[in-house]
Coordinates of C-alpha atoms in Angstrom, one line a residue:
X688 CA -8.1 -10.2 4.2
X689 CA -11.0 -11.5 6.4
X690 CA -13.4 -8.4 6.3
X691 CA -16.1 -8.7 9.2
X692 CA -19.0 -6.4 8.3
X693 CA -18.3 -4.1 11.4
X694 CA -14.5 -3.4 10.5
X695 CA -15.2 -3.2 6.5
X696 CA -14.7 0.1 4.9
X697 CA -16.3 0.2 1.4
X698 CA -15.7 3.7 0.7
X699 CA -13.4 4.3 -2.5
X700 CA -12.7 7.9 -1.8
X701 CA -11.7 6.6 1.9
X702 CA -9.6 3.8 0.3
X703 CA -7.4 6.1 -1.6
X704 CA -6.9 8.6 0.7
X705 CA -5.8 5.6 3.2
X706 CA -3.1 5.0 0.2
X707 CA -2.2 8.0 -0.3
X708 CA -1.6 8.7 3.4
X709 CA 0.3 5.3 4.2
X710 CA 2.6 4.9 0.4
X711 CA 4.6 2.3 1.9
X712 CA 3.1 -1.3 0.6
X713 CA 4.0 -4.7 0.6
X714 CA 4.1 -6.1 -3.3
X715 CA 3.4 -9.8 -3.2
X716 CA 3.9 -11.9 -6.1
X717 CA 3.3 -15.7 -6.4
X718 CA 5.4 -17.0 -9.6
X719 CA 6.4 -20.7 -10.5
X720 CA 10.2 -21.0 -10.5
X721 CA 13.2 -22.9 -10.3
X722 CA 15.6 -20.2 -9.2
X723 CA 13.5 -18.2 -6.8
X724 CA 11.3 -18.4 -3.6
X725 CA 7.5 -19.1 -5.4
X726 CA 5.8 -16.1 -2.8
X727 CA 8.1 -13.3 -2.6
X728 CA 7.4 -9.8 -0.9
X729 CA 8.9 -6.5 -1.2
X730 CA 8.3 -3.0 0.3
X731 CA 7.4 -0.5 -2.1
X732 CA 6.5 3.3 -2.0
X733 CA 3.6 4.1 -4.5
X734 CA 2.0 7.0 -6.7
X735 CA -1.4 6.3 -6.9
X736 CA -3.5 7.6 -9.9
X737 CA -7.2 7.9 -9.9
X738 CA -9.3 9.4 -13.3
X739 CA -12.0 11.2 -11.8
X740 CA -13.3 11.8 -15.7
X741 CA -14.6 8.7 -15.7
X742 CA -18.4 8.1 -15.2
X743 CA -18.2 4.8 -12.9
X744 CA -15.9 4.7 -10.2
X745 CA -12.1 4.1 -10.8
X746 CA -10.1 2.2 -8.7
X747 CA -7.0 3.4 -9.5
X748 CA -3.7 2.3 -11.0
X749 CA -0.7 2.2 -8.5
X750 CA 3.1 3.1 -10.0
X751 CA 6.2 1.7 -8.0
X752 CA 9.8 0.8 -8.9
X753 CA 11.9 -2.0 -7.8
X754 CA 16.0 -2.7 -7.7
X755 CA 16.7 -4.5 -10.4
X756 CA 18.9 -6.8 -8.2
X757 CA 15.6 -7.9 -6.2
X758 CA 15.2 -11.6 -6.6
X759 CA 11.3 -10.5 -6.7
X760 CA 12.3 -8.9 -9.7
X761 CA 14.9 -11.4 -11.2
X762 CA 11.6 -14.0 -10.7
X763 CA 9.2 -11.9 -12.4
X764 CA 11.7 -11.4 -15.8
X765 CA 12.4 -14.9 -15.6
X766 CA 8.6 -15.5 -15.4
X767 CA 7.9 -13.1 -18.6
X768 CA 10.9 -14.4 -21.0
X769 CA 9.7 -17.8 -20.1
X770 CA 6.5 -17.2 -22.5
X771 CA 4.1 -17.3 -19.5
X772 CA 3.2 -13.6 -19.0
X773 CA 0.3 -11.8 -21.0
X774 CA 1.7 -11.6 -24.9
X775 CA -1.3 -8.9 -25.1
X776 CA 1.4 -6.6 -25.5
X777 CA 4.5 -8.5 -26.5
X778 CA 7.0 -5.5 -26.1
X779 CA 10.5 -6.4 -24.4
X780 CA 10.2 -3.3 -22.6
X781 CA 6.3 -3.8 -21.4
X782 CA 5.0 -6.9 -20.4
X783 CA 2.3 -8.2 -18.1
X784 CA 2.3 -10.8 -15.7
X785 CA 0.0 -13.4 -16.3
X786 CA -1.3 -13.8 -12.6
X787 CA -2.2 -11.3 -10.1
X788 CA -0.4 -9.5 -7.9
X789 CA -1.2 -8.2 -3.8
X790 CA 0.0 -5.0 -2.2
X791 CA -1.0 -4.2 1.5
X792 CA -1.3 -0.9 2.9
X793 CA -1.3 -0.8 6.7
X794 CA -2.2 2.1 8.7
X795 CA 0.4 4.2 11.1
X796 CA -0.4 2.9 13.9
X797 CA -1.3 -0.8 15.6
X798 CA -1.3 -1.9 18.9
X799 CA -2.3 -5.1 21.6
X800 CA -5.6 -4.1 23.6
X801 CA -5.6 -5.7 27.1
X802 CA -8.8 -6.9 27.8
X803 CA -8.4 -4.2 31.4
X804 CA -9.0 -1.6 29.0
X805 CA -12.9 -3.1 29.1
X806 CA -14.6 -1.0 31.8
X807 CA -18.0 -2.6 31.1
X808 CA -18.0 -5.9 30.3
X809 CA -14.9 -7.1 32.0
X810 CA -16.5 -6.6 35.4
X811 CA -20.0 -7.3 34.4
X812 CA -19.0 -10.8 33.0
X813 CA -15.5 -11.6 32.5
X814 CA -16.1 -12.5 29.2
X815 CA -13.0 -10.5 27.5
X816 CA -10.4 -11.8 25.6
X817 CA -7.0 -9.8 24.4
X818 CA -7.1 -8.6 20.5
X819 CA -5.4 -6.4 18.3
X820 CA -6.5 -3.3 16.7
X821 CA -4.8 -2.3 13.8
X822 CA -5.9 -0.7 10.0
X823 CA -5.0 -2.1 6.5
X824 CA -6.1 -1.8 2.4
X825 CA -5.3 -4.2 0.7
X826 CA -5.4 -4.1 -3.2
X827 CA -5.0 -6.7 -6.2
X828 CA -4.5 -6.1 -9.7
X829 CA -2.1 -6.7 -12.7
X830 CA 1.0 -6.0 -12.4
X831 CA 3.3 -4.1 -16.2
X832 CA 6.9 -4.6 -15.9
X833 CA 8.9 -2.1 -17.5
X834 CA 12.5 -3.6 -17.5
X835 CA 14.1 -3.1 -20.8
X836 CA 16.8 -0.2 -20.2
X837 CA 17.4 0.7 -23.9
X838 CA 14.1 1.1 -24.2
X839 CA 12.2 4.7 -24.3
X840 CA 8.8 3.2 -23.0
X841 CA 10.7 2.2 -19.6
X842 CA 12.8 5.2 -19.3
X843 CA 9.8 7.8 -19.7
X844 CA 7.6 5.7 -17.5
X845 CA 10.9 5.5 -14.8
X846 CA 11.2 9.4 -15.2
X847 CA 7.5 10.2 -14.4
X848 CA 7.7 7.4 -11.4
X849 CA 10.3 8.8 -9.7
X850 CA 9.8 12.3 -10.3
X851 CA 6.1 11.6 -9.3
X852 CA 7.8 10.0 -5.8
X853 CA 9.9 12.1 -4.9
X854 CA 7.4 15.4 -5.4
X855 CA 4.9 13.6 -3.9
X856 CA 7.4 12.1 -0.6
X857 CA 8.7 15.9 -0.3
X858 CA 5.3 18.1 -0.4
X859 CA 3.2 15.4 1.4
X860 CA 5.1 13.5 3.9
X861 CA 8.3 15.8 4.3
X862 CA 6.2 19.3 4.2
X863 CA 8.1 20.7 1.8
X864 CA 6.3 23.1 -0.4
X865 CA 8.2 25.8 -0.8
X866 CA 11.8 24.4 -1.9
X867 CA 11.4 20.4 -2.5
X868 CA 13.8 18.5 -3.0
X869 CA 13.8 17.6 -7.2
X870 CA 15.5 15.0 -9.3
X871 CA 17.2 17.8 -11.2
X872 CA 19.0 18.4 -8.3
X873 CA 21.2 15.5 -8.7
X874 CA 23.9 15.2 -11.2
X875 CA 22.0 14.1 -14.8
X876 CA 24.5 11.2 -15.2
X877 CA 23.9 10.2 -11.6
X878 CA 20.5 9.8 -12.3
X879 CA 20.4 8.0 -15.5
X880 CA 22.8 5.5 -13.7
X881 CA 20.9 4.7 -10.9
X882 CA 18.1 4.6 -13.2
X883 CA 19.6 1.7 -15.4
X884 CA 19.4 -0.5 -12.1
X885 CA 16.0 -0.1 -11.1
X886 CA 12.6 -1.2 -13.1
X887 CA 9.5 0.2 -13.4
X888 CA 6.0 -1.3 -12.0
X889 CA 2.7 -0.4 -13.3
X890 CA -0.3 -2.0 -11.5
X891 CA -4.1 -1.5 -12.8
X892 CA -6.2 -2.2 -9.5
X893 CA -9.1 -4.8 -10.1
X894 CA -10.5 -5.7 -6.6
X895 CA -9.6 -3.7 -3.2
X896 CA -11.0 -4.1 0.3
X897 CA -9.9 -1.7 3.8
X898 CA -10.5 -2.8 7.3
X899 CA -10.1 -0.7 10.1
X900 CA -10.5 -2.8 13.5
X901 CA -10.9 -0.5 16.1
X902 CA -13.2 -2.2 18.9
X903 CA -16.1 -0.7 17.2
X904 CA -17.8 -3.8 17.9
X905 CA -17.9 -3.3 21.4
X906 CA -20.5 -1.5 23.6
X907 CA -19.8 2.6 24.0
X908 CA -18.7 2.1 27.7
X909 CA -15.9 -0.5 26.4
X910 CA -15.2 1.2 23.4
X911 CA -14.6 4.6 25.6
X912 CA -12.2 2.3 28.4
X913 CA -10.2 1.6 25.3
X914 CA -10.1 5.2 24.1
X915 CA -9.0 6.1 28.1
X916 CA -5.9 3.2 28.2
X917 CA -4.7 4.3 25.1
X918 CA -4.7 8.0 25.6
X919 CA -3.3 7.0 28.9
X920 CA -0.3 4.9 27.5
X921 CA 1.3 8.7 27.0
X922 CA 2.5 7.1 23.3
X923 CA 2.3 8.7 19.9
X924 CA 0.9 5.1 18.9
X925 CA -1.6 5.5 21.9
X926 CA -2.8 8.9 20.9
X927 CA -3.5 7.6 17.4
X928 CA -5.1 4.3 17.9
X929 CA -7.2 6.4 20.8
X930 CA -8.2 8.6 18.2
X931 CA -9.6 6.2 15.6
X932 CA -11.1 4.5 18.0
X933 CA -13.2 7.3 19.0
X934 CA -13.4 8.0 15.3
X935 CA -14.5 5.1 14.0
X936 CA -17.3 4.2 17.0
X937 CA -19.5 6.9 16.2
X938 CA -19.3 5.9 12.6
X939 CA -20.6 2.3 13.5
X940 CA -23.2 4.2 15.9
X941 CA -24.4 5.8 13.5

């Protein structure tokens, strides 16, 4: 991700909370193999954990689950029986892969800004051009594959993942915090097959970087034309790219 200094976000705290607020991210894996595309992508839902005991700052570890059926994961088994993932922990049912893995976060909202929207400069010069405002986090780390069934390893970690998901979907996306929806609510043996076809994903973050580009490096009267059209558009997307517009130009002003 191309991070110009005026659309960088460096905060942690910020970071997560971004994460936390958009679950949905793209898991990208680049693996050498004869039977499957070498890039493949996926979208994923995540928990993310943070341990706030520690003295420096922790970047978090994200926990996901895949269909066992993916090719994405059929490539990354293939990848760890082949003897190439990390045999720091040689376990069938918890392995490593050896290189590391992407997931992008994007924001809610993204839209094309017209360069009309520029009450200033666009009369005073002409010198506009369209662009694109949009926010993302992206994150890389190393990726543990829980995929042996029979294993108690995977089915604890699977447990706690989707128990995690679904508690964490219901209270914080859906609202629901007085009667959420619970995995016990669904017939055990239901569970514990549906659970045989999915495997777990455990991924310790190493490097992660945010951008939010919303015109803040434009002058206040463009940046407030762009606040206008949007609000203007009468949209939901509008409103919210308005918003963090307005948000995020008094940051850089400051």
């Amino acid at each position: 991700m191309y991070l110009r200094a005026v659309h960088a976000e460096h905060n942690i705290a910020t970071l997560h909370q971004f994460i936390k607020t958009n679950p949905l991210g793209i898991f990208t894996t680049a693996l050498e193999s004869k039977s499957f595309p070498f890039i493949q992508s996926s979208h994923i839902p995540w928990v993310l954990d943070v341990d706030t005991s520690r003295d420096e700052t922790h970047l978090g570890v994200l926990r996901g689950h895949q269909a066992r059926a993916n090719p994405q994961v059929k490539a990354m088994i293939e990848h760890l029986k082949s003897g190439t993932g990390d045999e720091s922990d040689s376990r069938s049912d918890r392995q490593i892969i050896s290189r590391d893995v992407m997931v992008l976060f994007n924001g809610p909202a993204h839209h094309y800004v017209t360069p009309k929207f520029y009450r200033e400069t666009k009369p005073a010069t002409g010198k506009v051009v369209p662009t694109w405002n949009y926010s993302a986090v992206q994150v890389y780390g190393r990726a543990t594959i829980f995929h042996d069934s029979k294993a108690s390893l995977t089915n604890a970690f699977l447990d706690r993942q989707i128990r995690d998901l679904s508690q964490q979907s219901e209270v914080d996306i859906m609202g629901h915090k007085d009667k959420p929806w619970e995995v016990d609510d669904a017939p055990t043996s239901y569970v514990e097959l549906l659970r045989k076809a999915i495997i777990g994903i455990e991924i310790e973050i190493t490097d992660i970087g945010g951008k939010f580009k919303m015109s803040q490096e434009l002058s206040a009267g463009d940046q407030e034309g762009v606040v206008e059209g949007f609000e203007a558009l009468g949209t939901d997307a509008g409103a919210e790219i308005a918003k963090t517009v307005r948000e995020k130009g008094k940051l850089a002003a400051t």
